[in-house]
């Protein structure tokens, strides 16, 4: 699928709507799309790709299918098997704040939809940078708090307050919400994140764009205020400085 394009955005959105019923289809499609985004900056064949927080390993498996030496590092064992999948061979239970890797071992360090679950994004990003070789690529994508999906399963009611939205979800579904603000979900914003990343001297920002937006994907992130709602999911492509 061409990126960006309306067809691609609609296809991904439809898959996402059916995520609970067809997780294999949803995450396989998302992994294929993300790998295409990475390969827009160079093929991953024979490259070392570190997947940080990749859950069931769909991204790791897709990179391996393309010839990469890809490895999954996931802090939550239950996430590895959440959809009845078997973790990829060699998967490691490890915290993204302290990866069991030497400096500069990865050609590509990949993190999809993890940053919003991290209390200290700067430290997390520093660890991604540390394990990436000079000149290597860092892919970071996350759902910002003020996007329509910022509250995750209790969105869009998070606009009325996290506690109220969570209580509504539990009242409506009769089950406990997976996410709690301040415990495993955090209110990160597009503008703040862009300023923090651009203020670093160990990475260069190659691209800052909406991950799923069907047109003008880079332009939407440049408009203060509007970007907090319209970006939906911020994608950063960073290059490790020498």
mmCIF file of C-alpha atoms in Angstrom:
data_model
loop_
_atom_site.group_PDB
_atom_site.id
_atom_site.type_symbol
_atom_site.label_atom_id
_atom_site.label_comp_id
_atom_site.label_asym_id
_atom_site.label_seq_id
_atom_site.Cartn_x
_atom_site.Cartn_y
_atom_site.Cartn_z
ATOM 1 C CA UNK A 1 0.000 0.000 0.000
ATOM 2 C CA UNK A 2 1.247 3.451 -0.909
ATOM 3 C CA UNK A 3 2.154 5.542 2.124
ATOM 4 C CA UNK A 4 0.529 7.970 2.608
ATOM 5 C CA UNK A 5 -2.740 7.218 0.814
ATOM 6 C CA UNK A 6 -6.428 7.084 1.647
ATOM 7 C CA UNK A 7 -6.600 3.408 0.675
ATOM 8 C CA UNK A 8 -3.824 2.529 3.101
ATOM 9 C CA UNK A 9 -5.359 4.520 5.958
ATOM 10 C CA UNK A 10 -8.802 2.970 5.450
ATOM 11 C CA UNK A 11 -7.342 -0.543 5.234
ATOM 12 C CA UNK A 12 -5.384 -0.118 8.473
ATOM 13 C CA UNK A 13 -8.368 1.461 10.245
ATOM 14 C CA UNK A 14 -10.663 -1.398 9.259
ATOM 15 C CA UNK A 15 -8.115 -3.931 10.488
ATOM 16 C CA UNK A 16 -7.792 -2.028 13.742
ATOM 17 C CA UNK A 17 -11.572 -2.050 14.284
ATOM 18 C CA UNK A 18 -11.481 -5.854 14.060
ATOM 19 C CA UNK A 19 -8.359 -6.217 16.218
ATOM 20 C CA UNK A 20 -10.139 -8.127 18.999
ATOM 21 C CA UNK A 21 -11.741 -10.610 16.579
ATOM 22 C CA UNK A 22 -8.855 -10.941 14.129
ATOM 23 C CA UNK A 23 -5.628 -9.996 15.929
ATOM 24 C CA UNK A 24 -3.451 -12.056 13.592
ATOM 25 C CA UNK A 25 -4.681 -10.152 10.540
ATOM 26 C CA UNK A 26 -4.496 -6.762 12.253
ATOM 27 C CA UNK A 27 -0.968 -7.036 13.621
ATOM 28 C CA UNK A 28 0.442 -8.828 10.596
ATOM 29 C CA UNK A 29 -0.831 -6.013 8.383
ATOM 30 C CA UNK A 30 0.491 -3.361 10.771
ATOM 31 C CA UNK A 31 3.887 -5.066 10.920
ATOM 32 C CA UNK A 32 4.116 -5.231 7.139
ATOM 33 C CA UNK A 33 3.243 -1.546 6.894
ATOM 34 C CA UNK A 34 5.779 -0.526 9.547
ATOM 35 C CA UNK A 35 8.541 -2.574 7.907
ATOM 36 C CA UNK A 36 7.766 -0.816 4.616
ATOM 37 C CA UNK A 37 8.181 2.519 6.410
ATOM 38 C CA UNK A 38 11.575 1.447 7.755
ATOM 39 C CA UNK A 39 12.717 0.156 4.366
ATOM 40 C CA UNK A 40 11.916 3.509 2.785
ATOM 41 C CA UNK A 41 15.289 4.466 4.329
ATOM 42 C CA UNK A 42 17.177 1.328 3.293
ATOM 43 C CA UNK A 43 16.647 -2.427 3.133
ATOM 44 C CA UNK A 44 16.853 -4.399 6.360
ATOM 45 C CA UNK A 45 18.241 -7.569 4.806
ATOM 46 C CA UNK A 46 21.287 -8.746 6.777
ATOM 47 C CA UNK A 47 20.820 -5.854 9.211
ATOM 48 C CA UNK A 48 20.381 -6.154 12.976
ATOM 49 C CA UNK A 49 16.922 -4.940 14.001
ATOM 50 C CA UNK A 50 16.060 -4.601 17.695
ATOM 51 C CA UNK A 51 12.311 -4.608 18.390
ATOM 52 C CA UNK A 52 11.647 -2.992 21.780
ATOM 53 C CA UNK A 53 8.232 -3.644 23.310
ATOM 54 C CA UNK A 54 6.972 -5.597 20.305
ATOM 55 C CA UNK A 55 4.425 -7.682 22.224
ATOM 56 C CA UNK A 56 3.657 -10.908 20.366
ATOM 57 C CA UNK A 57 6.566 -10.477 17.975
ATOM 58 C CA UNK A 58 4.701 -9.634 14.774
ATOM 59 C CA UNK A 59 7.194 -6.894 13.906
ATOM 60 C CA UNK A 60 10.162 -9.110 14.726
ATOM 61 C CA UNK A 61 8.828 -11.879 12.491
ATOM 62 C CA UNK A 62 8.172 -9.468 9.615
ATOM 63 C CA UNK A 63 11.713 -8.098 9.760
ATOM 64 C CA UNK A 64 13.049 -11.659 9.814
ATOM 65 C CA UNK A 65 10.910 -12.497 6.784
ATOM 66 C CA UNK A 66 12.736 -9.675 4.987
ATOM 67 C CA UNK A 67 16.127 -11.124 5.849
ATOM 68 C CA UNK A 68 16.996 -9.099 8.945
ATOM 69 C CA UNK A 69 18.555 -10.445 12.117
ATOM 70 C CA UNK A 70 15.698 -9.278 14.300
ATOM 71 C CA UNK A 71 15.277 -9.745 18.047
ATOM 72 C CA UNK A 72 12.369 -9.017 20.372
ATOM 73 C CA UNK A 73 12.792 -7.396 23.793
ATOM 74 C CA UNK A 74 9.477 -7.227 25.667
ATOM 75 C CA UNK A 75 9.055 -6.440 29.394
ATOM 76 C CA UNK A 76 5.713 -8.225 29.817
ATOM 77 C CA UNK A 77 5.650 -11.975 29.238
ATOM 78 C CA UNK A 78 1.848 -11.950 29.057
ATOM 79 C CA UNK A 79 1.994 -9.545 26.105
ATOM 80 C CA UNK A 80 4.136 -12.028 24.183
ATOM 81 C CA UNK A 81 1.329 -14.589 24.328
ATOM 82 C CA UNK A 82 -1.691 -12.268 24.549
ATOM 83 C CA UNK A 83 -3.228 -13.499 21.302
ATOM 84 C CA UNK A 84 -2.298 -17.144 21.682
ATOM 85 C CA UNK A 85 0.927 -16.680 19.775
ATOM 86 C CA UNK A 86 4.282 -18.235 20.526
ATOM 87 C CA UNK A 87 7.049 -15.642 21.032
ATOM 88 C CA UNK A 88 9.688 -15.534 18.297
ATOM 89 C CA UNK A 89 12.726 -17.692 18.884
ATOM 90 C CA UNK A 90 15.278 -15.828 20.965
ATOM 91 C CA UNK A 91 12.759 -13.360 22.441
ATOM 92 C CA UNK A 92 13.969 -11.778 25.682
ATOM 93 C CA UNK A 93 11.933 -10.491 28.626
ATOM 94 C CA UNK A 94 13.637 -7.158 29.243
ATOM 95 C CA UNK A 95 12.856 -3.618 30.337
ATOM 96 C CA UNK A 96 13.212 -0.942 27.662
ATOM 97 C CA UNK A 97 14.903 1.324 30.207
ATOM 98 C CA UNK A 98 17.801 -1.135 30.527
ATOM 99 C CA UNK A 99 18.259 -3.372 27.512
ATOM 100 C CA UNK A 100 20.730 -6.272 27.883
ATOM 101 C CA UNK A 101 22.669 -5.121 24.828
ATOM 102 C CA UNK A 102 26.061 -3.559 24.204
ATOM 103 C CA UNK A 103 26.357 -0.040 22.824
ATOM 104 C CA UNK A 104 25.776 0.387 19.097
ATOM 105 C CA UNK A 105 24.810 -3.191 18.218
ATOM 106 C CA UNK A 106 21.649 -2.381 16.216
ATOM 107 C CA UNK A 107 21.398 -1.076 12.672
ATOM 108 C CA UNK A 108 17.720 -0.332 13.344
ATOM 109 C CA UNK A 109 16.067 0.096 16.739
ATOM 110 C CA UNK A 110 12.308 -0.180 16.446
ATOM 111 C CA UNK A 111 9.588 0.791 18.921
ATOM 112 C CA UNK A 112 5.929 0.787 17.904
ATOM 113 C CA UNK A 113 3.254 2.184 20.239
ATOM 114 C CA UNK A 114 5.337 1.857 23.386
ATOM 115 C CA UNK A 115 6.217 5.425 24.376
ATOM 116 C CA UNK A 116 2.725 6.216 25.697
ATOM 117 C CA UNK A 117 3.214 3.389 28.204
ATOM 118 C CA UNK A 118 6.527 4.804 29.450
ATOM 119 C CA UNK A 119 6.699 7.135 32.443
ATOM 120 C CA UNK A 120 10.106 8.599 31.501
ATOM 121 C CA UNK A 121 10.239 8.931 27.700
ATOM 122 C CA UNK A 122 13.602 10.701 27.670
ATOM 123 C CA UNK A 123 15.361 7.851 29.475
ATOM 124 C CA UNK A 124 13.601 5.319 27.256
ATOM 125 C CA UNK A 125 14.699 7.154 24.100
ATOM 126 C CA UNK A 126 18.248 7.417 25.435
ATOM 127 C CA UNK A 127 18.365 3.635 25.741
ATOM 128 C CA UNK A 128 17.121 3.197 22.167
ATOM 129 C CA UNK A 129 19.841 5.593 21.022
ATOM 130 C CA UNK A 130 22.520 3.837 23.079
ATOM 131 C CA UNK A 131 22.016 0.444 21.421
ATOM 132 C CA UNK A 132 21.915 1.932 17.901
ATOM 133 C CA UNK A 133 25.139 2.226 15.925
ATOM 134 C CA UNK A 134 26.259 5.659 14.674
ATOM 135 C CA UNK A 135 24.387 6.274 11.435
ATOM 136 C CA UNK A 136 21.754 3.731 12.383
ATOM 137 C CA UNK A 137 18.026 4.311 12.309
ATOM 138 C CA UNK A 138 15.597 4.655 15.220
ATOM 139 C CA UNK A 139 11.867 4.197 14.586
ATOM 140 C CA UNK A 140 9.576 5.457 17.350
ATOM 141 C CA UNK A 141 5.802 5.641 17.058
ATOM 142 C CA UNK A 142 3.282 6.419 19.795
ATOM 143 C CA UNK A 143 -0.307 7.526 20.360
ATOM 144 C CA UNK A 144 -0.338 11.011 21.846
ATOM 145 C CA UNK A 145 -2.735 11.738 24.711
ATOM 146 C CA UNK A 146 -4.989 14.258 22.974
ATOM 147 C CA UNK A 147 -5.538 12.134 19.880
ATOM 148 C CA UNK A 148 -8.943 10.437 19.469
ATOM 149 C CA UNK A 149 -7.365 7.169 20.652
ATOM 150 C CA UNK A 150 -5.298 8.704 23.463
ATOM 151 C CA UNK A 151 -7.266 6.929 26.173
ATOM 152 C CA UNK A 152 -6.949 3.585 24.388
ATOM 153 C CA UNK A 153 -9.850 1.277 25.279
ATOM 154 C CA UNK A 154 -11.712 4.074 27.099
ATOM 155 C CA UNK A 155 -11.247 6.652 24.323
ATOM 156 C CA UNK A 156 -12.613 9.116 23.275
ATOM 157 C CA UNK A 157 -14.123 9.699 26.712
ATOM 158 C CA UNK A 158 -10.657 10.549 28.055
ATOM 159 C CA UNK A 159 -11.369 14.094 26.829
ATOM 160 C CA UNK A 160 -13.776 14.345 29.779
ATOM 161 C CA UNK A 161 -11.162 13.075 32.240
ATOM 162 C CA UNK A 162 -9.263 9.830 32.643
ATOM 163 C CA UNK A 163 -11.008 8.673 35.819
ATOM 164 C CA UNK A 164 -14.459 9.325 34.396
ATOM 165 C CA UNK A 165 -13.587 7.593 31.115
ATOM 166 C CA UNK A 166 -12.154 4.547 32.858
ATOM 167 C CA UNK A 167 -15.190 4.247 35.151
ATOM 168 C CA UNK A 168 -17.515 4.509 32.155
ATOM 169 C CA UNK A 169 -15.645 1.743 30.348
ATOM 170 C CA UNK A 170 -15.835 -0.586 33.338
ATOM 171 C CA UNK A 171 -19.511 0.199 33.898
ATOM 172 C CA UNK A 172 -20.363 -0.403 30.244
ATOM 173 C CA UNK A 173 -18.311 -3.572 29.714
ATOM 174 C CA UNK A 174 -18.459 -5.104 33.169
ATOM 175 C CA UNK A 175 -14.705 -5.735 33.197
ATOM 176 C CA UNK A 176 -11.636 -3.943 34.464
ATOM 177 C CA UNK A 177 -9.888 -1.577 32.066
ATOM 178 C CA UNK A 178 -6.440 -2.657 30.915
ATOM 179 C CA UNK A 179 -4.950 0.818 31.231
ATOM 180 C CA UNK A 180 -4.746 3.263 34.116
ATOM 181 C CA UNK A 181 -3.385 6.776 33.626
ATOM 182 C CA UNK A 182 -0.178 7.213 35.584
ATOM 183 C CA UNK A 183 0.421 3.478 35.941
ATOM 184 C CA UNK A 184 0.691 1.956 32.460
ATOM 185 C CA UNK A 185 -0.544 4.831 30.303
ATOM 186 C CA UNK A 186 0.883 8.359 30.266
ATOM 187 C CA UNK A 187 -0.178 11.700 28.807
ATOM 188 C CA UNK A 188 2.565 12.489 26.285
ATOM 189 C CA UNK A 189 2.103 15.242 23.711
ATOM 190 C CA UNK A 190 3.319 15.863 20.177
ATOM 191 C CA UNK A 191 4.747 19.347 20.754
ATOM 192 C CA UNK A 192 6.611 18.402 23.920
ATOM 193 C CA UNK A 193 8.031 15.244 22.371
ATOM 194 C CA UNK A 194 9.224 17.074 19.256
ATOM 195 C CA UNK A 195 10.976 19.737 21.350
ATOM 196 C CA UNK A 196 12.664 17.097 23.482
ATOM 197 C CA UNK A 197 13.888 15.084 20.511
ATOM 198 C CA UNK A 198 15.086 18.115 18.565
ATOM 199 C CA UNK A 199 16.949 19.303 21.640
ATOM 200 C CA UNK A 200 19.086 16.164 21.758
ATOM 201 C CA UNK A 201 22.589 16.142 20.292
ATOM 202 C CA UNK A 202 22.827 12.369 19.836
ATOM 203 C CA UNK A 203 20.145 12.049 17.132
ATOM 204 C CA UNK A 204 19.023 13.898 14.023
ATOM 205 C CA UNK A 205 15.326 14.001 13.174
ATOM 206 C CA UNK A 206 14.928 12.523 9.699
ATOM 207 C CA UNK A 207 11.129 12.608 9.721
ATOM 208 C CA UNK A 208 8.355 13.647 12.108
ATOM 209 C CA UNK A 209 4.922 12.786 10.756
ATOM 210 C CA UNK A 210 1.553 11.222 11.434
ATOM 211 C CA UNK A 211 1.904 7.468 11.125
ATOM 212 C CA UNK A 212 -1.547 6.849 9.619
ATOM 213 C CA UNK A 213 -2.633 10.179 8.095
ATOM 214 C CA UNK A 214 -3.678 9.701 4.426
ATOM 215 C CA UNK A 215 -2.185 12.974 3.104
ATOM 216 C CA UNK A 216 0.147 15.769 4.235
ATOM 217 C CA UNK A 217 1.403 13.410 6.925
ATOM 218 C CA UNK A 218 4.340 15.647 7.784
ATOM 219 C CA UNK A 219 2.474 18.933 7.564
ATOM 220 C CA UNK A 220 -0.079 18.051 10.255
ATOM 221 C CA UNK A 221 2.648 17.753 12.910
ATOM 222 C CA UNK A 222 3.846 21.310 12.224
ATOM 223 C CA UNK A 223 0.664 23.072 13.318
ATOM 224 C CA UNK A 224 0.677 23.749 17.091
ATOM 225 C CA UNK A 225 -2.567 22.845 18.809
ATOM 226 C CA UNK A 226 -4.082 21.125 15.785
ATOM 227 C CA UNK A 227 -1.335 18.500 15.790
ATOM 228 C CA UNK A 228 -2.258 17.339 19.283
ATOM 229 C CA UNK A 229 -5.648 16.184 17.996
ATOM 230 C CA UNK A 230 -5.043 15.469 14.311
ATOM 231 C CA UNK A 231 -1.720 13.602 14.375
ATOM 232 C CA UNK A 232 -3.373 10.607 16.097
ATOM 233 C CA UNK A 233 -0.085 8.696 16.195
ATOM 234 C CA UNK A 234 3.296 10.426 15.959
ATOM 235 C CA UNK A 235 6.012 8.671 13.982
ATOM 236 C CA UNK A 236 9.623 9.741 14.468
ATOM 237 C CA UNK A 237 12.439 8.521 12.243
ATOM 238 C CA UNK A 238 15.736 9.389 13.911
ATOM 239 C CA UNK A 239 19.325 8.954 12.787
ATOM 240 C CA UNK A 240 21.983 8.175 15.408
ATOM 241 C CA UNK A 241 24.679 10.834 15.340
ATOM 242 C CA UNK A 242 28.376 9.841 15.323
#
